[in-house]
């Protein structure tokens, strides 16, 4: 599956993207969403590599952006502005202006002060901005607390008990057009129950809105569908059939209503690996450390959220031994895994950290004055 002979000539560490996996994933998402006419906006924050974005755009997806830089990256990759949505709890004026100048599809707004600013900036341009309200549905996604976003203490969204006030306010903001509601309850959800609860919550909310005479053209359920980090090869393509079926079964869409999703991780997670070389195998007093030339500067998820990535030694078929796998960065948190089994490892072996296509390359930093990693693609390496 990995072209290891080619890897030997390349400077490690680097990201390797399997375009066959990405294309198959995209075919699956579009086919499964297409059954119900669902609209898919890829969450650019998961991976904004230009080639990755271009392949996603070619498959017909829209883009979900959370910054002006992401809007620009999406436009540069050829996404139509009519398929771009813009979310985020803190949008700067220049970012809002960039969205307005490009007539993006929708601003997902999170507070009254934000709505006031979008209204004012739109008025200055004699435009009417389409907005959706990001509602905090108060559902605990039971994922890591850094990636739970739908509970009340969270900084994201408008709480349910404030919705009336926001709707009253919107009536006076004449340069805004309310076109929908937006939700996003967390990330890396593998249990489908929170999504079922979300559907039920939105059904109730629509009934309340009927009483106020508010009907909305768009409902956006955000992203959050998880991938299998333990056994990537068994589930290279996430089960989008099951995921969309949940919404089709549990959400009562109004006639003519358009339904949107913003998957990030589930689209790009499994197509990417971080490829790195073993610098040293160091024998501690009671354990062995594999020291890699990649650290949290290239892949921060383990240090940041205790995330697990499957680690494979591509150079060794010997029997396994137990190692801690660490990076070279001068921080104790620079550890990829503790006490894992790897085929017996030595200096120079090539190691793959799997399922690193999402929140990998895009989160790389230059801490310790390191270089940002290169990216290579299976069809052009
Ligand atoms: C992060 C994010 C997403 C994508 O989440 P995934 O877990 O990668 O699918 C979608 N929508 C919003 C608003 C986000 O913040």
Tab-separated table of C-alpha atoms and ligand atoms in Angstrom:
chain	number	residue	atom	x	y	z
A	1	UNK	CA	0.000	0.000	0.000
A	2	UNK	CA	2.921	2.378	0.666
A	3	UNK	CA	5.596	2.959	-2.040
A	4	UNK	CA	8.425	2.424	0.414
A	5	UNK	CA	11.180	2.388	-2.226
A	6	UNK	CA	10.149	5.899	-3.258
A	7	UNK	CA	9.959	7.027	0.355
A	8	UNK	CA	13.645	6.161	0.783
A	9	UNK	CA	14.641	8.996	-1.556
A	10	UNK	CA	12.579	11.663	0.165
A	11	UNK	CA	13.489	13.863	3.084
A	12	UNK	CA	11.425	12.852	6.126
A	13	UNK	CA	9.172	13.744	7.838
A	14	UNK	CA	6.478	14.369	5.219
A	15	UNK	CA	2.778	13.857	4.648
A	16	UNK	CA	1.722	11.219	2.159
A	17	UNK	CA	-1.777	11.329	0.707
A	18	UNK	CA	-3.335	8.357	-1.024
A	19	UNK	CA	-5.445	9.949	-3.743
A	20	UNK	CA	-7.240	6.668	-4.482
A	21	UNK	CA	-8.546	6.586	-0.900
A	22	UNK	CA	-9.526	10.258	-1.029
A	23	UNK	CA	-11.345	9.849	-4.345
A	24	UNK	CA	-13.211	6.751	-3.136
A	25	UNK	CA	-14.216	8.583	0.023
A	26	UNK	CA	-15.471	11.519	-2.025
A	27	UNK	CA	-17.426	9.207	-4.337
A	28	UNK	CA	-19.041	7.604	-1.305
A	29	UNK	CA	-19.949	10.879	0.386
A	30	UNK	CA	-21.442	12.364	-2.745
A	31	UNK	CA	-23.355	9.186	-3.636
A	32	UNK	CA	-24.789	8.705	-0.138
A	33	UNK	CA	-25.646	12.396	0.371
A	34	UNK	CA	-27.050	12.537	-3.143
A	35	UNK	CA	-29.718	9.972	-2.242
A	36	UNK	CA	-31.413	12.639	-0.128
A	37	UNK	CA	-30.287	15.775	-1.993
A	38	UNK	CA	-28.123	16.760	0.983
A	39	UNK	CA	-25.603	19.553	0.425
A	40	UNK	CA	-22.041	18.909	1.552
A	41	UNK	CA	-19.587	21.628	2.516
A	42	UNK	CA	-16.164	20.212	3.301
A	43	UNK	CA	-14.711	21.723	6.509
A	44	UNK	CA	-11.518	23.291	5.190
A	45	UNK	CA	-9.960	23.481	8.643
A	46	UNK	CA	-9.333	19.707	8.623
A	47	UNK	CA	-6.878	19.999	5.717
A	48	UNK	CA	-6.328	22.991	3.443
A	49	UNK	CA	-3.587	21.502	1.262
A	50	UNK	CA	-4.191	22.977	-2.195
A	51	UNK	CA	-4.242	19.638	-4.038
A	52	UNK	CA	-6.533	18.093	-1.414
A	53	UNK	CA	-8.897	21.049	-1.718
A	54	UNK	CA	-8.824	20.826	-5.517
A	55	UNK	CA	-9.769	17.135	-5.489
A	56	UNK	CA	-12.623	17.872	-3.086
A	57	UNK	CA	-13.845	20.745	-5.224
A	58	UNK	CA	-13.678	18.554	-8.361
A	59	UNK	CA	-15.954	16.056	-6.601
A	60	UNK	CA	-18.556	18.808	-6.329
A	61	UNK	CA	-18.473	19.602	-2.614
A	62	UNK	CA	-18.790	23.122	-1.226
A	63	UNK	CA	-16.536	24.590	1.471
A	64	UNK	CA	-17.099	25.379	5.144
A	65	UNK	CA	-14.599	28.018	6.250
A	66	UNK	CA	-13.773	29.392	9.697
A	67	UNK	CA	-11.444	32.251	8.724
A	68	UNK	CA	-10.698	34.689	5.931
A	69	UNK	CA	-7.596	32.688	5.104
A	70	UNK	CA	-9.718	29.589	4.591
A	71	UNK	CA	-12.169	31.505	2.381
A	72	UNK	CA	-9.184	32.581	0.289
A	73	UNK	CA	-7.766	29.028	0.187
A	74	UNK	CA	-11.163	27.713	-0.951
A	75	UNK	CA	-11.475	30.392	-3.663
A	76	UNK	CA	-7.894	29.690	-4.803
A	77	UNK	CA	-8.788	25.998	-5.151
A	78	UNK	CA	-11.709	26.961	-7.374
A	79	UNK	CA	-14.668	26.559	-5.015
A	80	UNK	CA	-17.638	28.640	-6.146
A	81	UNK	CA	-18.423	31.391	-3.653
A	82	UNK	CA	-22.058	30.303	-3.874
A	83	UNK	CA	-20.949	27.054	-2.168
A	84	UNK	CA	-18.935	28.673	0.640
A	85	UNK	CA	-20.240	29.035	4.189
A	86	UNK	CA	-18.380	30.979	6.870
A	87	UNK	CA	-18.556	30.018	10.546
A	88	UNK	CA	-16.565	30.997	13.621
A	89	UNK	CA	-17.104	32.634	16.984
A	90	UNK	CA	-14.793	35.578	16.206
A	91	UNK	CA	-14.958	36.955	12.693
A	92	UNK	CA	-12.748	40.005	12.044
A	93	UNK	CA	-14.104	42.844	9.902
A	94	UNK	CA	-11.739	42.099	7.012
A	95	UNK	CA	-12.896	38.486	7.041
A	96	UNK	CA	-16.549	39.486	6.924
A	97	UNK	CA	-15.771	41.945	4.130
A	98	UNK	CA	-13.993	39.211	2.166
A	99	UNK	CA	-17.141	37.076	2.473
A	100	UNK	CA	-19.379	39.982	1.444
A	101	UNK	CA	-17.191	40.986	-1.514
A	102	UNK	CA	-17.332	37.407	-2.791
A	103	UNK	CA	-21.075	36.990	-2.123
A	104	UNK	CA	-20.571	33.761	-0.219
A	105	UNK	CA	-23.606	31.576	0.360
A	106	UNK	CA	-23.992	32.178	4.083
A	107	UNK	CA	-22.488	33.547	7.296
A	108	UNK	CA	-23.087	31.224	10.222
A	109	UNK	CA	-23.429	33.787	12.993
A	110	UNK	CA	-22.965	33.119	16.684
A	111	UNK	CA	-24.026	36.234	18.618
A	112	UNK	CA	-25.990	39.500	18.507
A	113	UNK	CA	-22.853	41.687	18.385
A	114	UNK	CA	-21.606	39.661	15.425
A	115	UNK	CA	-24.957	40.049	13.623
A	116	UNK	CA	-24.790	43.799	14.206
A	117	UNK	CA	-21.324	44.016	12.671
A	118	UNK	CA	-22.219	41.901	9.620
A	119	UNK	CA	-25.323	44.064	9.180
A	120	UNK	CA	-23.311	47.276	9.344
A	121	UNK	CA	-20.591	46.063	6.950
A	122	UNK	CA	-23.201	44.738	4.495
A	123	UNK	CA	-25.087	48.055	4.639
A	124	UNK	CA	-21.870	49.938	3.775
A	125	UNK	CA	-21.667	47.870	0.598
A	126	UNK	CA	-25.377	48.125	-0.163
A	127	UNK	CA	-25.626	44.377	0.160
A	128	UNK	CA	-27.882	42.002	2.023
A	129	UNK	CA	-25.907	39.248	3.761
A	130	UNK	CA	-27.423	35.806	4.080
A	131	UNK	CA	-27.034	34.528	7.637
A	132	UNK	CA	-27.790	31.352	9.525
A	133	UNK	CA	-27.842	31.283	13.305
A	134	UNK	CA	-25.498	28.850	14.943
A	135	UNK	CA	-27.568	27.384	17.730
A	136	UNK	CA	-26.076	25.604	20.678
A	137	UNK	CA	-28.405	22.589	20.911
A	138	UNK	CA	-27.179	21.690	24.399
A	139	UNK	CA	-26.215	18.161	23.533
A	140	UNK	CA	-23.198	16.530	25.078
A	141	UNK	CA	-21.411	14.682	22.318
A	142	UNK	CA	-19.374	12.670	24.869
A	143	UNK	CA	-16.189	13.275	22.963
A	144	UNK	CA	-12.950	14.785	24.284
A	145	UNK	CA	-13.755	18.017	26.177
A	146	UNK	CA	-11.551	20.077	23.852
A	147	UNK	CA	-13.650	18.992	20.890
A	148	UNK	CA	-17.124	19.107	22.455
A	149	UNK	CA	-18.879	22.186	21.204
A	150	UNK	CA	-22.592	21.769	21.833
A	151	UNK	CA	-22.974	22.250	25.593
A	152	UNK	CA	-24.077	25.379	27.416
A	153	UNK	CA	-20.777	26.351	29.019
A	154	UNK	CA	-19.156	26.327	25.610
A	155	UNK	CA	-18.086	29.500	23.781
A	156	UNK	CA	-19.813	28.437	20.568
A	157	UNK	CA	-23.275	29.350	19.303
A	158	UNK	CA	-26.433	30.975	20.590
A	159	UNK	CA	-28.078	29.222	23.525
A	160	UNK	CA	-31.646	28.002	22.997
A	161	UNK	CA	-33.099	30.326	25.644
A	162	UNK	CA	-31.681	33.360	23.818
A	163	UNK	CA	-33.131	32.526	20.435
A	164	UNK	CA	-36.260	34.680	20.809
A	165	UNK	CA	-34.178	37.691	21.700
A	166	UNK	CA	-31.945	37.138	18.689
A	167	UNK	CA	-34.935	36.804	16.349
A	168	UNK	CA	-36.399	40.056	17.741
A	169	UNK	CA	-33.101	41.764	17.092
A	170	UNK	CA	-32.836	40.379	13.554
A	171	UNK	CA	-36.125	42.021	12.615
A	172	UNK	CA	-34.309	45.371	12.898
A	173	UNK	CA	-31.175	44.399	11.001
A	174	UNK	CA	-32.266	45.216	7.493
A	175	UNK	CA	-29.057	44.271	5.707
A	176	UNK	CA	-29.333	40.680	6.876
A	177	UNK	CA	-31.498	37.878	5.549
A	178	UNK	CA	-32.022	34.954	7.877
A	179	UNK	CA	-31.876	31.816	5.740
A	180	UNK	CA	-31.328	29.037	8.217
A	181	UNK	CA	-30.058	27.429	11.368
A	182	UNK	CA	-26.656	25.902	11.913
A	183	UNK	CA	-25.474	23.293	14.438
A	184	UNK	CA	-22.177	21.567	15.152
A	185	UNK	CA	-22.015	19.456	18.293
A	186	UNK	CA	-18.423	18.206	18.357
A	187	UNK	CA	-15.849	16.180	16.528
A	188	UNK	CA	-14.743	12.532	16.216
A	189	UNK	CA	-18.191	11.195	17.177
A	190	UNK	CA	-18.372	7.459	16.611
A	191	UNK	CA	-21.574	6.921	18.593
A	192	UNK	CA	-24.604	7.937	16.510
A	193	UNK	CA	-26.843	8.741	19.491
A	194	UNK	CA	-25.832	12.408	19.804
A	195	UNK	CA	-26.779	12.888	16.137
A	196	UNK	CA	-30.190	11.321	16.791
A	197	UNK	CA	-30.650	13.674	19.759
A	198	UNK	CA	-29.631	16.580	17.558
A	199	UNK	CA	-32.319	15.677	15.012
A	200	UNK	CA	-34.934	15.474	17.764
A	201	UNK	CA	-33.829	18.807	19.219
A	202	UNK	CA	-34.066	20.504	15.825
A	203	UNK	CA	-37.525	18.990	15.255
A	204	UNK	CA	-38.716	20.574	18.530
A	205	UNK	CA	-37.080	23.853	17.640
A	206	UNK	CA	-38.808	23.982	14.266
A	207	UNK	CA	-42.170	23.554	16.027
A	208	UNK	CA	-41.364	26.497	18.308
A	209	UNK	CA	-40.337	28.582	15.310
A	210	UNK	CA	-43.600	27.734	13.535
A	211	UNK	CA	-45.402	29.435	16.405
A	212	UNK	CA	-43.440	32.605	15.713
A	213	UNK	CA	-44.189	32.283	12.013
A	214	UNK	CA	-40.502	31.702	11.194
A	215	UNK	CA	-39.751	29.114	8.549
A	216	UNK	CA	-36.253	28.545	7.281
A	217	UNK	CA	-34.942	27.342	3.944
A	218	UNK	CA	-31.771	25.777	5.304
A	219	UNK	CA	-30.776	23.485	8.139
A	220	UNK	CA	-27.067	22.804	8.566
A	221	UNK	CA	-26.058	19.944	10.851
A	222	UNK	CA	-22.315	20.723	10.825
A	223	UNK	CA	-19.673	18.021	10.926
A	224	UNK	CA	-18.310	15.697	13.550
A	225	UNK	CA	-18.606	12.219	12.061
A	226	UNK	CA	-15.656	10.202	13.394
A	227	UNK	CA	-13.198	7.788	11.797
A	228	UNK	CA	-11.572	4.557	12.977
A	229	UNK	CA	-8.113	5.468	14.268
A	230	UNK	CA	-7.537	1.974	15.720
A	231	UNK	CA	-8.073	-0.109	12.582
A	232	UNK	CA	-7.842	2.252	9.624
A	233	UNK	CA	-7.495	-0.540	7.053
A	234	UNK	CA	-10.754	-2.155	8.139
A	235	UNK	CA	-12.638	1.105	7.718
A	236	UNK	CA	-10.806	3.279	5.234
A	237	UNK	CA	-14.086	4.744	4.040
A	238	UNK	CA	-16.355	5.916	6.867
A	239	UNK	CA	-19.899	4.570	6.824
A	240	UNK	CA	-21.567	7.615	5.275
A	241	UNK	CA	-24.577	5.490	4.329
A	242	UNK	CA	-25.381	4.912	7.985
A	243	UNK	CA	-24.575	8.528	8.932
A	244	UNK	CA	-26.933	10.153	6.419
A	245	UNK	CA	-29.622	7.535	7.099
A	246	UNK	CA	-29.709	8.739	10.714
A	247	UNK	CA	-30.670	12.240	9.610
A	248	UNK	CA	-33.077	11.003	6.968
A	249	UNK	CA	-34.822	8.839	9.560
A	250	UNK	CA	-34.857	11.160	12.551
A	251	UNK	CA	-35.102	14.669	11.147
A	252	UNK	CA	-38.467	15.911	9.888
A	253	UNK	CA	-37.462	18.214	7.068
A	254	UNK	CA	-40.036	20.762	5.951
A	255	UNK	CA	-40.974	20.688	2.312
A	256	UNK	CA	-38.445	22.523	0.183
A	257	UNK	CA	-35.976	22.765	3.036
A	258	UNK	CA	-32.323	22.274	2.060
A	259	UNK	CA	-30.180	20.198	4.381
A	260	UNK	CA	-26.460	20.804	4.733
A	261	UNK	CA	-23.503	19.035	6.341
A	262	UNK	CA	-19.927	20.081	7.013
A	263	UNK	CA	-17.786	16.953	7.311
A	264	UNK	CA	-14.049	17.501	7.719
A	265	UNK	CA	-12.256	14.593	9.378
A	266	UNK	CA	-14.434	11.900	7.799
A	267	UNK	CA	-13.547	13.161	4.290
A	268	UNK	CA	-9.765	13.474	4.588
A	269	UNK	CA	-8.695	11.618	7.754
A	270	UNK	CA	-7.917	8.196	6.331
A	271	UNK	CA	-6.181	9.251	3.108
A	272	UNK	CA	-3.176	10.797	4.877
A	273	UNK	CA	-0.192	9.404	6.767
A	274	UNK	CA	2.762	11.097	8.351
A	275	UNK	CA	5.921	9.357	7.134
A	276	UNK	CA	8.922	9.609	9.415
A	277	UNK	CA	12.281	7.950	10.013
A	278	UNK	CA	13.704	6.406	13.153
A	279	UNK	CA	16.641	8.457	14.429
A	280	UNK	CA	17.561	6.232	17.357
A	281	UNK	CA	16.293	3.335	19.390
A	282	UNK	CA	17.168	4.293	22.917
A	283	UNK	CA	17.228	1.740	25.728
A	284	UNK	CA	15.952	3.300	28.941
A	285	UNK	CA	16.292	1.594	32.329
A	286	UNK	CA	13.045	-0.269	31.940
A	287	UNK	CA	11.736	0.601	28.505
A	288	UNK	CA	12.759	1.183	24.920
A	289	UNK	CA	12.155	4.477	23.138
A	290	UNK	CA	11.857	4.859	19.401
A	291	UNK	CA	12.935	8.433	18.651
A	292	UNK	CA	11.448	9.680	15.368
A	293	UNK	CA	12.407	12.630	13.202
A	294	UNK	CA	8.748	13.781	13.392
A	295	UNK	CA	7.299	15.381	16.491
A	296	UNK	CA	4.266	17.358	17.554
A	297	UNK	CA	5.429	20.074	15.191
A	298	UNK	CA	4.231	17.817	12.358
A	299	UNK	CA	1.335	16.048	14.116
A	300	UNK	CA	0.036	17.643	17.289
A	301	UNK	CA	-3.090	15.578	17.916
A	302	UNK	CA	-1.530	13.118	20.398
A	303	UNK	CA	0.025	15.957	22.445
A	304	UNK	CA	-3.054	18.171	22.225
A	305	UNK	CA	-5.903	15.732	22.794
A	306	UNK	CA	-4.293	12.456	23.749
A	307	UNK	CA	-5.241	11.226	20.320
A	308	UNK	CA	-4.238	7.795	19.088
A	309	UNK	CA	-2.716	7.158	15.670
A	310	UNK	CA	-1.901	3.668	14.497
A	311	UNK	CA	1.865	3.392	14.063
A	312	UNK	CA	3.459	0.972	11.581
A	313	UNK	CA	7.073	0.168	10.850
A	314	UNK	CA	7.187	-0.065	7.058
A	315	UNK	CA	10.790	-1.348	7.025
A	316	UNK	CA	10.598	-4.300	9.406
A	317	UNK	CA	8.867	-7.645	9.329
A	318	UNK	CA	10.648	-8.981	12.382
A	319	UNK	CA	8.763	-10.104	15.467
A	320	UNK	CA	7.357	-7.363	17.599
A	321	UNK	CA	8.683	-5.647	20.697
A	322	UNK	CA	7.237	-3.011	23.023
A	323	UNK	CA	8.262	0.634	22.581
A	324	UNK	CA	7.378	4.179	23.517
A	325	UNK	CA	7.373	6.233	20.329
A	326	UNK	CA	8.500	9.821	20.797
A	327	UNK	CA	9.511	12.870	18.776
A	328	UNK	CA	12.595	15.098	18.977
A	329	UNK	CA	10.882	18.243	20.353
A	330	UNK	CA	12.044	19.580	23.706
A	331	UNK	CA	8.731	18.990	25.521
A	332	UNK	CA	7.657	15.894	27.454
A	333	UNK	CA	4.300	15.960	25.693
A	334	UNK	CA	6.093	15.136	22.436
A	335	UNK	CA	5.122	11.491	22.601
A	336	UNK	CA	3.082	9.646	19.967
A	337	UNK	CA	2.389	6.414	21.858
A	338	UNK	CA	3.380	4.535	24.997
A	339	UNK	CA	4.078	0.812	25.277
A	340	UNK	CA	2.931	-0.156	21.802
A	341	UNK	CA	3.925	-3.164	19.738
A	342	UNK	CA	6.054	-2.518	16.690
A	343	UNK	CA	8.002	-4.891	14.500
A	344	UNK	CA	11.532	-4.837	15.863
A	345	UNK	CA	12.814	-1.399	15.038
A	346	UNK	CA	16.211	0.082	14.264
A	347	UNK	CA	17.763	3.363	13.198
A	348	UNK	CA	16.736	4.356	9.659
A	349	UNK	CA	13.457	2.420	9.593
A	350	UNK	CA	10.539	4.196	7.965
A	351	UNK	CA	7.484	4.612	10.132
A	352	UNK	CA	3.927	5.576	9.138
A	353	UNK	CA	1.552	7.361	11.502
A	354	UNK	CA	-1.774	6.494	9.980
A	355	UNK	CA	-5.096	8.369	9.732
A	356	UNK	CA	-3.278	11.699	9.754
A	357	UNK	CA	-5.091	13.370	6.858
A	358	UNK	CA	-7.253	15.515	9.138
A	359	UNK	CA	-5.887	18.075	11.608
A	360	UNK	CA	-2.352	16.930	10.723
A	361	UNK	CA	-0.495	18.955	8.123
A	362	UNK	CA	-2.712	21.991	8.710
A	363	UNK	CA	-1.785	22.135	12.406
A	364	UNK	CA	1.970	21.838	11.794
A	365	UNK	CA	4.128	24.485	13.434
A	366	UNK	CA	7.696	25.694	13.258
A	367	UNK	CA	8.429	25.374	16.958
A	368	UNK	CA	12.137	24.680	17.551
A	369	UNK	CA	12.762	26.446	14.187
A	370	UNK	CA	11.712	23.328	12.314
A	371	UNK	CA	10.642	23.303	8.664
A	372	UNK	CA	7.007	22.743	7.781
A	373	UNK	CA	6.522	19.245	6.325
A	374	UNK	CA	6.210	18.647	2.577
A	375	UNK	CA	3.240	16.763	1.132
A	376	UNK	CA	3.397	14.043	-1.546
A	377	UNK	CA	0.557	12.320	-3.383
A	378	UNK	CA	0.315	8.666	-4.403
A	379	UNK	CA	-0.413	9.538	-8.031
A	380	UNK	CA	2.478	11.941	-8.509
A	381	UNK	CA	5.237	10.840	-6.155
B	1	LIG	C1	-14.642	21.720	12.933
B	1	LIG	C2	-15.948	22.005	12.303
B	1	LIG	C3	-16.480	21.122	11.363
B	1	LIG	C4	-15.804	19.836	10.946
B	1	LIG	O1	-15.713	18.924	11.983
B	1	LIG	P1	-15.202	17.416	11.704
B	1	LIG	O2	-15.243	16.800	13.046
B	1	LIG	O3	-13.831	17.514	11.152
B	1	LIG	O4	-16.163	16.781	10.750
B	1	LIG	C5	-17.681	21.449	10.777
B	1	LIG	N1	-18.340	22.575	11.111
B	1	LIG	C6	-17.848	23.452	12.002
B	1	LIG	C7	-18.604	24.684	12.298
B	1	LIG	C8	-16.644	23.202	12.620
B	1	LIG	O5	-16.178	24.063	13.525
